[in-house]
Amino acid sequence: DIRGVIFDLDGVLTDTAEYHYLAWQQLADEEGIPFNRQANEPLRGISRRASLMMILGNRQYSEAEIEEMMERKNNYYIELIQTISPKDLLPGAIALLDELRQNGIKTAIGSASKNARMVVERLGIADQVDAIADGYSVQQPKPAPDLFLYAANQLKLAPQQCVVFEDAAAGIEAALAAKMWTVGLGPSERVGSAHIVLPSLAGVKWAELQAKLSDVSR
Ligand code: G6P
Ligand code: MG
């Protein structure tokens, strides 16, 4: 029986994925490194350092330069998320959070971002979630299962009792490695390995989702 839902944040509850992209684009432009939306695709859901490494490719930089660039990107990102408000919750997010609460299902955020708490507070949903696992919670980033296992532990649930909503390939991989149920949001080229793939949270009903999950588990 599913007793808990773990939501990735960026690209699932709100569209901060776009802000991460814009911040990386600005950094790449300043460094004269070719980068675009398509090159950003594999960066979805992966850590700040791993993202920068993919952008830098085989260009050589010192650790000090790498840290400066991570900080610069983060400053651009923090600037971009200042304007976030409850209006920035993606369609269906609040309805689902409410429905889960009414059904006694526990909820957590499972985001690799060190800025997750700030975003959750600006979105006005801090009181609607039972736990937050963020970029400070574990060492190993997604696709390792650690972050989701940490979240389940916070909810006092076994992995098999949890379903993870993710928009990123690395996130689905992490949730599957944690032996959790998975709902991929977005194109199947990205999240096709999830148990269920949906375009977005819009119109998602807990009862229907539970039925679909018990179908695939048969
Ligand atoms: C999430 C986002 C990634 C981001 C990572 C780290 O997983 O999807 O795009 O790189 O968090 O975020 P941070 O805010 O700590 O740089
Ligand atoms: Mg995401």
CSV table of C-alpha atoms and ligand atoms in Angstrom, one decimal:
chain,number,residue,atom,x,y,z
A,1,ASP,CA,0.0,0.0,0.0
A,2,ILE,CA,1.3,3.4,-0.9
A,3,ARG,CA,1.4,5.7,2.2
A,4,GLY,CA,3.7,8.5,1.0
A,5,VAL,CA,4.4,10.7,-2.0
A,6,ILE,CA,7.8,12.3,-2.7
A,7,PHE,CA,7.9,15.2,-5.1
A,8,ASP,CA,10.9,16.4,-6.9
A,9,LEU,CA,10.7,20.2,-6.9
A,10,ASP,CA,12.3,21.7,-10.0
A,11,GLY,CA,10.1,20.9,-13.0
A,12,VAL,CA,7.5,19.0,-11.0
A,13,LEU,CA,5.8,21.4,-8.5
A,14,THR,CA,7.2,24.6,-10.1
A,15,ASP,CA,9.1,25.5,-13.3
A,16,THR,CA,12.4,26.4,-11.7
A,17,ALA,CA,14.0,24.1,-14.2
A,18,GLU,CA,13.8,27.1,-16.6
A,19,TYR,CA,15.6,29.3,-14.1
A,20,HIS,CA,18.4,26.8,-13.6
A,21,TYR,CA,18.7,26.8,-17.4
A,22,LEU,CA,18.8,30.6,-17.7
A,23,ALA,CA,21.4,30.8,-14.9
A,24,TRP,CA,23.7,28.2,-16.6
A,25,GLN,CA,23.2,29.9,-20.0
A,26,GLN,CA,24.4,33.2,-18.5
A,27,LEU,CA,27.5,31.6,-17.0
A,28,ALA,CA,28.3,29.7,-20.2
A,29,ASP,CA,27.9,32.9,-22.3
A,30,GLU,CA,30.3,34.8,-20.0
A,31,GLU,CA,32.8,31.9,-20.3
A,32,GLY,CA,32.4,31.8,-24.1
A,33,ILE,CA,31.3,28.2,-23.8
A,34,PRO,CA,28.7,27.0,-26.4
A,35,PHE,CA,25.5,26.1,-24.6
A,36,ASN,CA,21.8,26.0,-25.4
A,37,ARG,CA,18.4,24.5,-24.4
A,38,GLN,CA,19.3,21.2,-26.0
A,39,ALA,CA,22.6,21.0,-24.2
A,40,ASN,CA,20.7,21.8,-21.0
A,41,GLU,CA,18.5,18.7,-21.4
A,42,PRO,CA,20.9,16.2,-19.7
A,43,LEU,CA,21.4,18.6,-16.8
A,44,ARG,CA,17.9,18.3,-15.6
A,45,GLY,CA,17.8,17.0,-12.0
A,46,ILE,CA,21.5,16.6,-11.6
A,47,SER,CA,23.7,18.3,-9.0
A,48,ARG,CA,25.2,21.7,-9.4
A,49,ARG,CA,28.8,20.4,-9.7
A,50,ALA,CA,27.8,17.6,-12.2
A,51,SER,CA,25.9,20.1,-14.3
A,52,LEU,CA,28.9,22.5,-14.5
A,53,MET,CA,31.2,19.5,-15.4
A,54,MET,CA,29.0,18.7,-18.3
A,55,ILE,CA,29.0,22.3,-19.5
A,56,LEU,CA,32.8,22.5,-19.2
A,57,GLY,CA,33.3,19.2,-21.1
A,58,ASN,CA,37.0,18.6,-21.4
A,59,ARG,CA,38.1,22.2,-20.8
A,60,GLN,CA,40.5,22.3,-17.9
A,61,TYR,CA,39.8,24.5,-14.9
A,62,SER,CA,41.2,24.7,-11.3
A,63,GLU,CA,39.1,23.7,-8.4
A,64,ALA,CA,39.0,27.4,-7.3
A,65,GLU,CA,37.7,28.4,-10.8
A,66,ILE,CA,35.1,25.6,-10.6
A,67,GLU,CA,33.9,26.8,-7.2
A,68,GLU,CA,33.7,30.4,-8.4
A,69,MET,CA,31.6,29.4,-11.4
A,70,MET,CA,29.3,27.3,-9.3
A,71,GLU,CA,28.8,30.3,-6.9
A,72,ARG,CA,28.3,32.7,-9.8
A,73,LYS,CA,25.6,30.4,-11.4
A,74,ASN,CA,23.9,30.1,-8.0
A,75,ASN,CA,23.9,33.9,-7.5
A,76,TYR,CA,22.1,34.2,-10.9
A,77,TYR,CA,19.7,31.5,-9.9
A,78,ILE,CA,18.9,33.0,-6.5
A,79,GLU,CA,18.3,36.3,-8.2
A,80,LEU,CA,15.8,34.6,-10.6
A,81,ILE,CA,13.9,32.8,-7.9
A,82,GLN,CA,13.3,36.0,-5.8
A,83,THR,CA,10.1,36.6,-7.6
A,84,ILE,CA,8.6,33.1,-7.0
A,85,SER,CA,5.2,33.1,-5.4
A,86,PRO,CA,2.3,30.7,-5.0
A,87,LYS,CA,1.3,31.6,-8.5
A,88,ASP,CA,4.3,29.7,-9.8
A,89,LEU,CA,3.0,26.4,-8.6
A,90,LEU,CA,2.4,24.3,-11.7
A,91,PRO,CA,-1.2,23.3,-12.6
A,92,GLY,CA,-2.6,20.5,-10.4
A,93,ALA,CA,0.1,20.8,-7.7
A,94,ILE,CA,-2.0,22.3,-5.0
A,95,ALA,CA,-5.1,20.2,-5.8
A,96,LEU,CA,-3.0,17.0,-5.5
A,97,LEU,CA,-1.2,18.2,-2.3
A,98,ASP,CA,-4.6,18.9,-0.7
A,99,GLU,CA,-6.1,15.6,-1.9
A,100,LEU,CA,-3.1,13.6,-0.5
A,101,ARG,CA,-3.5,15.4,2.9
A,102,GLN,CA,-7.2,14.6,3.0
A,103,ASN,CA,-6.4,10.9,2.3
A,104,GLY,CA,-3.8,10.7,5.1
A,105,ILE,CA,-1.0,10.2,2.6
A,106,LYS,CA,2.3,11.7,3.8
A,107,THR,CA,4.2,14.0,1.5
A,108,ALA,CA,7.9,15.0,1.1
A,109,ILE,CA,10.1,17.1,-1.2
A,110,GLY,CA,13.0,15.2,-2.7
A,111,SER,CA,15.1,17.8,-4.5
A,112,ALA,CA,18.9,17.9,-5.1
A,113,SER,CA,18.8,21.6,-4.8
A,114,LYS,CA,20.4,23.5,-1.9
A,115,ASN,CA,17.8,26.2,-2.7
A,116,ALA,CA,14.8,23.8,-2.3
A,117,ARG,CA,13.7,25.2,1.1
A,118,MET,CA,13.7,28.8,-0.1
A,119,VAL,CA,11.6,27.8,-3.2
A,120,VAL,CA,9.2,25.7,-1.0
A,121,GLU,CA,8.7,28.7,1.3
A,122,ARG,CA,8.2,31.1,-1.6
A,123,LEU,CA,5.7,28.8,-3.1
A,124,GLY,CA,3.8,28.8,0.2
A,125,ILE,CA,3.7,25.0,0.5
A,126,ALA,CA,6.0,24.6,3.5
A,127,ASP,CA,3.0,23.7,5.7
A,128,GLN,CA,1.7,21.2,3.2
A,129,VAL,CA,4.6,18.8,3.2
A,130,ASP,CA,5.8,16.6,6.0
A,131,ALA,CA,9.5,16.5,5.2
A,132,ILE,CA,12.1,18.1,2.9
A,133,ALA,CA,15.1,16.3,1.6
A,134,ASP,CA,17.3,18.8,-0.2
A,135,GLY,CA,20.8,19.4,-1.5
A,136,TYR,CA,22.1,19.3,2.1
A,137,SER,CA,20.6,16.0,3.1
A,138,VAL,CA,22.9,13.4,1.5
A,139,GLN,CA,26.3,13.1,-0.2
A,140,GLN,CA,25.5,11.1,-3.3
A,141,PRO,CA,23.3,13.0,-5.8
A,142,LYS,CA,20.7,11.5,-8.1
A,143,PRO,CA,20.8,9.0,-9.9
A,144,ALA,CA,21.9,7.4,-6.6
A,145,PRO,CA,18.9,6.4,-4.5
A,146,ASP,CA,20.2,8.2,-1.3
A,147,LEU,CA,18.1,11.3,-1.4
A,148,PHE,CA,14.8,9.5,-1.8
A,149,LEU,CA,15.7,6.9,0.8
A,150,TYR,CA,16.4,9.9,3.2
A,151,ALA,CA,13.0,11.3,2.4
A,152,ALA,CA,11.2,8.0,3.0
A,153,ASN,CA,13.1,7.7,6.3
A,154,GLN,CA,11.9,11.2,7.3
A,155,LEU,CA,8.4,10.0,6.6
A,156,LYS,CA,9.0,6.8,8.5
A,157,LEU,CA,8.0,4.7,5.5
A,158,ALA,CA,9.5,1.8,3.6
A,159,PRO,CA,10.6,2.6,0.0
A,160,GLN,CA,7.9,0.2,-1.3
A,161,GLN,CA,5.3,2.5,0.4
A,162,CYS,CA,6.4,5.5,-1.5
A,163,VAL,CA,5.8,6.9,-5.0
A,164,VAL,CA,8.1,9.5,-6.5
A,165,PHE,CA,7.1,12.2,-9.0
A,166,GLU,CA,10.0,13.2,-11.2
A,167,ASP,CA,10.6,15.2,-14.4
A,168,ALA,CA,14.2,14.1,-14.9
A,169,ALA,CA,15.8,10.8,-16.1
A,170,ALA,CA,18.3,10.9,-13.3
A,171,GLY,CA,15.4,11.3,-10.8
A,172,ILE,CA,13.5,8.3,-12.2
A,173,GLU,CA,16.7,6.3,-12.1
A,174,ALA,CA,17.3,7.3,-8.5
A,175,ALA,CA,13.7,6.4,-7.4
A,176,LEU,CA,13.8,3.0,-9.2
A,177,ALA,CA,17.2,2.3,-7.5
A,178,ALA,CA,15.5,3.1,-4.2
A,179,LYS,CA,12.8,0.5,-5.1
A,180,MET,CA,10.0,3.1,-5.1
A,181,TRP,CA,7.0,3.6,-7.3
A,182,THR,CA,7.6,6.2,-10.0
A,183,VAL,CA,5.5,8.7,-11.9
A,184,GLY,CA,7.4,10.4,-14.7
A,185,LEU,CA,6.2,13.8,-15.8
A,186,GLY,CA,7.0,14.9,-19.3
A,187,PRO,CA,8.1,13.3,-22.6
A,188,SER,CA,8.7,9.5,-22.5
A,189,GLU,CA,12.1,10.1,-24.1
A,190,ARG,CA,13.0,11.6,-20.8
A,191,VAL,CA,11.0,9.7,-18.2
A,192,GLY,CA,9.9,6.6,-20.1
A,193,SER,CA,11.4,4.2,-17.6
A,194,ALA,CA,8.9,5.3,-14.9
A,195,HIS,CA,6.0,3.0,-13.9
A,196,ILE,CA,3.6,5.6,-15.2
A,197,VAL,CA,4.2,8.5,-17.5
A,198,LEU,CA,1.9,11.6,-17.4
A,199,PRO,CA,2.3,15.0,-19.2
A,200,SER,CA,2.0,17.0,-15.9
A,201,LEU,CA,0.3,17.1,-12.5
A,202,ALA,CA,-2.8,18.8,-14.1
A,203,GLY,CA,-5.9,16.8,-13.3
A,204,VAL,CA,-4.0,14.0,-11.5
A,205,LYS,CA,-6.4,12.3,-9.0
A,206,TRP,CA,-4.9,10.3,-6.2
A,207,ALA,CA,-7.6,7.5,-6.4
A,208,GLU,CA,-7.0,7.1,-10.2
A,209,LEU,CA,-3.2,7.0,-9.7
A,210,GLN,CA,-3.4,4.4,-7.1
A,211,ALA,CA,-5.5,2.2,-9.4
A,212,LYS,CA,-3.0,2.6,-12.2
A,213,LEU,CA,-0.1,1.7,-10.0
A,214,SER,CA,-1.8,-1.4,-8.7
A,215,ASP,CA,-2.4,-2.3,-12.4
A,216,VAL,CA,1.3,-2.1,-13.3
A,217,SER,CA,2.3,-4.0,-10.1
A,218,ARG,CA,0.2,-7.0,-11.2
B,1,G6P,C1,17.8,20.1,-8.9
B,1,G6P,C2,17.6,20.7,-10.3
B,1,G6P,C3,19.0,20.8,-11.0
B,1,G6P,C4,20.0,21.5,-10.1
B,1,G6P,C5,20.1,20.8,-8.7
B,1,G6P,C6,21.0,21.5,-7.7
B,1,G6P,O1,18.0,18.8,-9.0
B,1,G6P,O2,16.8,20.0,-11.1
B,1,G6P,O3,18.9,21.5,-12.2
B,1,G6P,O4,21.3,21.5,-10.7
B,1,G6P,O5,18.8,20.7,-8.1
B,1,G6P,O6,20.4,22.7,-7.4
B,1,G6P,P1,21.2,23.9,-6.6
B,1,G6P,O7,20.1,24.9,-6.4
B,1,G6P,O8,21.7,23.4,-5.3
B,1,G6P,O9,22.3,24.4,-7.5
B,2,MG,MG,13.3,18.1,-11.6
